[in-house]
Amino acid sequence: MQLGLSVDDVLSTTRAVRKRMDFDRPIEPQVIKDCLELALQAPSGSNSQGWQWIVVTDPDKRMALADLYRQAWAIYVDLPFAIGNIYDGDDPEVKASYDRSASSAQYLADNMEKAPAMLIPVMPGRTPENPDWATASATVGSIVQASWSFMLAARERGLGTSWTTLHTMFEEQAAEILDIPHEEMIQIALIPIAYTKGTDFKKGNRNPLADSLHWDGWGGSAPN
Ligand SMILES: Cc1cc2nc3c(=O)[nH]c(=O)nc-3n(C[C@H](O)[C@H](O)[C@H](O)COP(=O)(O)O)c2cc1C
């Protein structure tokens, strides 16, 4: 079933869903496949389509991945750029928003294995021939759009997702759990998937566009 949201609604309300995941509602494999079919319409460098998609529903594997994630979370949570520490401004509303996100992220760490499915987008590229300049722009850049398309398509179908990357601190161990050929394949993210409790989501907390917009060069302002 689709929610019938407008494109703009999907783009502005696809949140990192953590506390509102419905762990008890199973996900039909076909819905995940439908979202991935749409994801395949995303661009990739030279239309190379090197992307590989690992969907994990096996409870033991979900638990093993969640345990790795928790180990990484325990390291991350004290770092200065962790979501609970990064805001150093004095706007109480913004601070409260970061605090809510930190609490939500802690909840995900505590409960990740309960998500009925996880998606790990994987990209070939850990090779000596792949120059450094291409790793971020071409390798990662050839799978992120498709992965985000998956998350948008999931939102339209009542599913919540969250982009997470912390498990890559222990990427080799995750590769072992899932038999991924680690010497070549780069894990881009670990995306827990669950139906959401309710389907109404709001716009997120974002800085004004003017803070990041440059027009005709670094120092240029946009026309009014
Ligand atoms: C590169 C990247 C890495 C992220 N890693 C994690 C993560 O490991 N754990 C987590 O809970 N959220 C993670 N997030 C989600 C962000 O915290 C989230 O997108 C951000 O707080 C905005 O949330 P919102 O869209 O719901 O407003 C990550 C997002 C990105 C883009």
Coordinates of C-alpha atoms and ligand atoms in Angstrom, one line a residue:
M1 CA 0.0 0.0 0.0
Q2 CA 1.3 3.5 -0.9
L3 CA 0.6 6.6 1.1
G4 CA 0.0 8.8 -2.0
L5 CA 2.4 11.6 -0.7
S6 CA 3.5 14.3 -3.1
V7 CA 7.1 14.2 -4.2
D8 CA 7.8 17.3 -2.1
D9 CA 6.2 15.7 1.0
V10 CA 8.3 12.6 0.6
L11 CA 11.5 14.7 0.2
S12 CA 10.7 16.9 3.2
T13 CA 9.4 14.2 5.6
T14 CA 11.8 11.3 5.1
R15 CA 13.3 11.3 8.6
A16 CA 15.8 9.1 10.4
V17 CA 13.1 6.9 12.0
R18 CA 14.2 5.2 15.2
K19 CA 11.7 5.4 18.1
R20 CA 8.8 5.1 15.8
M21 CA 9.8 1.8 14.2
D22 CA 7.1 -0.8 14.6
F23 CA 9.2 -3.9 15.5
D24 CA 6.2 -6.2 15.6
R25 CA 4.9 -5.7 12.1
P26 CA 6.6 -8.0 9.5
I27 CA 7.7 -6.5 6.2
E28 CA 6.7 -8.3 3.0
P29 CA 9.9 -9.1 1.0
Q30 CA 8.1 -7.8 -2.1
V31 CA 7.9 -4.3 -0.6
I32 CA 11.6 -4.2 -0.1
K33 CA 12.1 -5.5 -3.6
D34 CA 9.8 -2.8 -5.0
C35 CA 11.8 -0.1 -3.3
L36 CA 15.0 -1.5 -4.6
E37 CA 13.6 -1.7 -8.1
L38 CA 13.0 2.0 -7.9
A39 CA 16.5 2.6 -6.4
L40 CA 18.0 1.0 -9.5
Q41 CA 16.8 4.0 -11.5
A42 CA 19.3 6.2 -9.7
P43 CA 22.4 7.3 -11.6
S44 CA 25.8 5.7 -11.3
G45 CA 29.2 6.7 -12.8
S46 CA 29.3 5.4 -16.5
N47 CA 26.0 3.7 -15.7
S48 CA 28.2 1.0 -14.2
Q49 CA 25.6 -0.1 -11.6
G50 CA 28.2 -1.8 -9.5
W51 CA 25.9 -1.6 -6.5
Q52 CA 25.0 -4.7 -4.5
W53 CA 22.2 -4.9 -1.9
I54 CA 22.4 -7.1 1.1
V55 CA 19.0 -7.4 2.8
V56 CA 19.2 -9.0 6.2
T57 CA 16.2 -10.5 7.9
D58 CA 17.8 -13.5 9.6
P59 CA 17.4 -12.8 13.4
D60 CA 20.8 -14.2 14.4
K61 CA 22.6 -12.1 11.7
R62 CA 20.5 -9.0 12.8
M63 CA 21.6 -9.5 16.3
A64 CA 25.3 -10.0 15.4
L65 CA 25.2 -6.8 13.3
A66 CA 23.4 -4.9 16.1
D67 CA 26.1 -6.1 18.6
L68 CA 28.8 -4.7 16.3
Y69 CA 26.8 -1.5 15.9
R70 CA 26.6 -1.2 19.7
Q71 CA 30.3 -1.6 20.1
A72 CA 30.8 1.2 17.6
W73 CA 28.1 3.4 19.3
A74 CA 29.9 3.0 22.6
I75 CA 33.0 4.6 21.1
Y76 CA 31.2 7.2 19.0
V77 CA 28.9 8.5 21.7
D78 CA 31.7 10.3 23.6
L79 CA 33.3 11.8 20.5
P80 CA 33.0 15.6 20.1
F81 CA 31.1 15.3 16.8
A82 CA 28.6 12.7 18.2
I83 CA 25.0 13.8 17.7
G84 CA 24.6 14.6 21.4
N85 CA 27.8 16.7 21.6
I86 CA 28.0 18.5 18.3
Y87 CA 25.8 21.5 18.9
D88 CA 27.6 24.3 20.7
G89 CA 25.2 27.1 20.0
D90 CA 22.9 28.7 22.5
D91 CA 19.5 28.3 20.8
P92 CA 17.4 26.2 23.2
E93 CA 15.1 25.0 20.5
V94 CA 18.0 23.7 18.3
K95 CA 19.7 22.2 21.4
A96 CA 16.4 20.4 22.3
S97 CA 16.2 19.1 18.7
Y98 CA 19.8 17.7 18.9
D99 CA 19.0 16.2 22.3
R100 CA 15.9 14.5 20.9
S101 CA 18.0 13.1 18.0
A102 CA 20.6 11.9 20.5
S103 CA 18.0 10.1 22.5
S104 CA 16.5 8.6 19.3
A105 CA 19.9 7.4 18.2
Q106 CA 20.6 5.9 21.6
Y107 CA 17.2 4.0 21.3
L108 CA 18.3 2.7 17.9
A109 CA 21.6 1.5 19.3
D110 CA 19.7 -0.3 22.1
N111 CA 17.1 -1.9 19.9
M112 CA 18.6 -2.3 16.4
E113 CA 18.2 -6.0 16.1
K114 CA 14.5 -5.7 16.5
A115 CA 14.1 -4.0 13.1
P116 CA 12.6 -6.7 11.0
A117 CA 15.0 -6.0 8.1
M118 CA 18.2 -4.2 7.4
L119 CA 19.7 -3.1 4.2
I120 CA 23.5 -2.8 3.6
P121 CA 24.4 -1.1 0.3
V122 CA 27.7 -2.5 -0.9
M123 CA 30.0 -1.2 -3.6
P124 CA 33.0 -2.7 -5.2
G125 CA 36.0 -0.4 -5.1
R126 CA 38.6 -1.5 -2.4
T127 CA 41.2 -2.1 -5.1
P128 CA 44.7 -0.7 -5.6
E129 CA 43.6 0.5 -9.1
N130 CA 40.8 2.7 -7.7
P131 CA 42.5 6.1 -7.2
D132 CA 41.8 8.0 -4.0
W133 CA 40.1 10.8 -5.9
A134 CA 37.5 8.4 -7.2
T135 CA 36.6 6.7 -3.9
A136 CA 34.3 9.4 -2.6
S137 CA 33.2 10.9 -5.8
A138 CA 32.7 8.0 -8.1
T139 CA 32.6 4.9 -5.8
V140 CA 30.5 6.2 -2.9
G141 CA 28.8 8.6 -5.3
S142 CA 27.6 5.7 -7.4
I143 CA 25.5 4.1 -4.7
V144 CA 24.4 6.9 -2.3
Q145 CA 21.7 8.2 -4.7
A146 CA 20.2 4.8 -5.2
S147 CA 20.3 4.1 -1.4
W148 CA 18.5 7.4 -0.7
S149 CA 16.0 6.6 -3.4
F150 CA 15.3 3.3 -1.6
M151 CA 14.7 5.2 1.6
L152 CA 12.3 7.7 -0.2
A153 CA 10.4 4.8 -1.8
A154 CA 10.2 3.1 1.6
R155 CA 8.7 6.3 3.2
E156 CA 6.0 6.4 0.5
R157 CA 5.1 2.8 1.5
G158 CA 4.8 3.5 5.2
L159 CA 8.3 2.2 6.0
G160 CA 10.8 4.0 8.2
T161 CA 14.5 3.9 7.7
S162 CA 17.6 5.5 9.1
W163 CA 21.0 6.0 7.4
T164 CA 23.6 4.6 9.8
T165 CA 27.3 4.1 9.2
L166 CA 28.8 3.4 12.6
H167 CA 29.0 -0.4 12.1
T168 CA 31.7 0.3 9.5
M169 CA 34.1 0.8 12.4
F170 CA 34.0 -3.0 12.4
E171 CA 33.3 -3.5 8.7
E172 CA 35.5 -6.6 8.4
Q173 CA 33.6 -8.4 11.1
A174 CA 30.3 -7.4 9.5
A175 CA 31.6 -8.8 6.2
E176 CA 32.3 -12.1 8.0
I177 CA 28.8 -12.2 9.3
L178 CA 27.4 -11.8 5.8
D179 CA 30.1 -13.5 3.7
I180 CA 30.8 -10.2 1.9
P181 CA 34.2 -10.3 0.1
H182 CA 35.7 -7.6 2.2
E183 CA 38.9 -7.3 0.2
E184 CA 37.0 -5.7 -2.6
M185 CA 33.5 -4.6 -1.3
I186 CA 32.9 -1.4 0.6
Q187 CA 29.9 -1.3 2.9
I188 CA 28.3 2.1 2.6
A189 CA 25.7 2.0 5.3
L190 CA 23.5 -0.1 7.5
I191 CA 19.8 0.9 7.1
P192 CA 17.4 -0.6 9.6
I193 CA 13.9 -0.9 8.1
A194 CA 10.5 -1.1 9.8
Y195 CA 6.9 0.0 9.3
T196 CA 6.4 3.2 11.2
K197 CA 4.1 3.9 14.1
G198 CA 1.8 6.4 12.3
T199 CA 2.7 7.8 9.0
D200 CA 2.7 11.5 9.7
F201 CA 6.2 13.0 9.8
K202 CA 7.4 16.6 9.9
K203 CA 10.1 18.6 8.3
G204 CA 13.5 18.2 10.0
N205 CA 15.6 20.8 11.8
R206 CA 17.9 22.3 9.3
N207 CA 20.1 25.5 9.1
P208 CA 18.8 28.2 6.7
L209 CA 19.8 27.7 3.1
A210 CA 21.7 31.1 3.2
D211 CA 24.3 29.4 5.5
S212 CA 25.4 27.1 2.8
L213 CA 24.5 28.7 -0.5
H214 CA 27.3 30.3 -2.7
W215 CA 26.4 31.9 -6.1
D216 CA 29.0 32.3 -8.8
G217 CA 31.9 31.5 -6.5
W218 CA 32.6 31.1 -2.8
G219 CA 32.0 34.7 -1.9
G220 CA 28.9 35.3 -4.0
S221 CA 25.4 35.9 -2.6
A222 CA 22.3 34.6 -4.3
P223 CA 20.1 37.1 -6.1
N224 CA 16.9 38.1 -4.3
Ligands
LIG1 C1 26.7 9.8 6.6 C2 25.7 9.6 7.7 C3 25.9 8.8 8.8 C4 25.0 8.6 9.7 N1 25.2 7.7 10.7 C5 24.3 7.4 11.7 C6 24.5 6.4 12.6 O1 25.5 5.7 12.6 N2 23.5 6.2 13.5 C7 22.3 6.9 13.5 O2 21.5 6.7 14.4 N3 22.1 7.9 12.6 C8 23.0 8.1 11.7 N4 22.8 9.1 10.7 C9 21.5 9.8 10.7 C10 21.6 11.2 11.0 O3 21.8 11.4 12.4 C11 20.3 11.9 10.6 O4 20.2 11.8 9.2 C12 20.3 13.4 11.0 O5 20.3 13.5 12.4 C13 19.1 14.1 10.4 O6 17.9 13.4 10.9 P1 16.5 13.8 10.3 O7 16.5 13.7 8.8 O8 15.5 12.8 10.9 O9 16.2 15.2 10.7 C14 23.7 9.2 9.7 C15 23.4 10.1 8.6 C16 24.4 10.2 7.6 C17 24.0 11.1 6.4

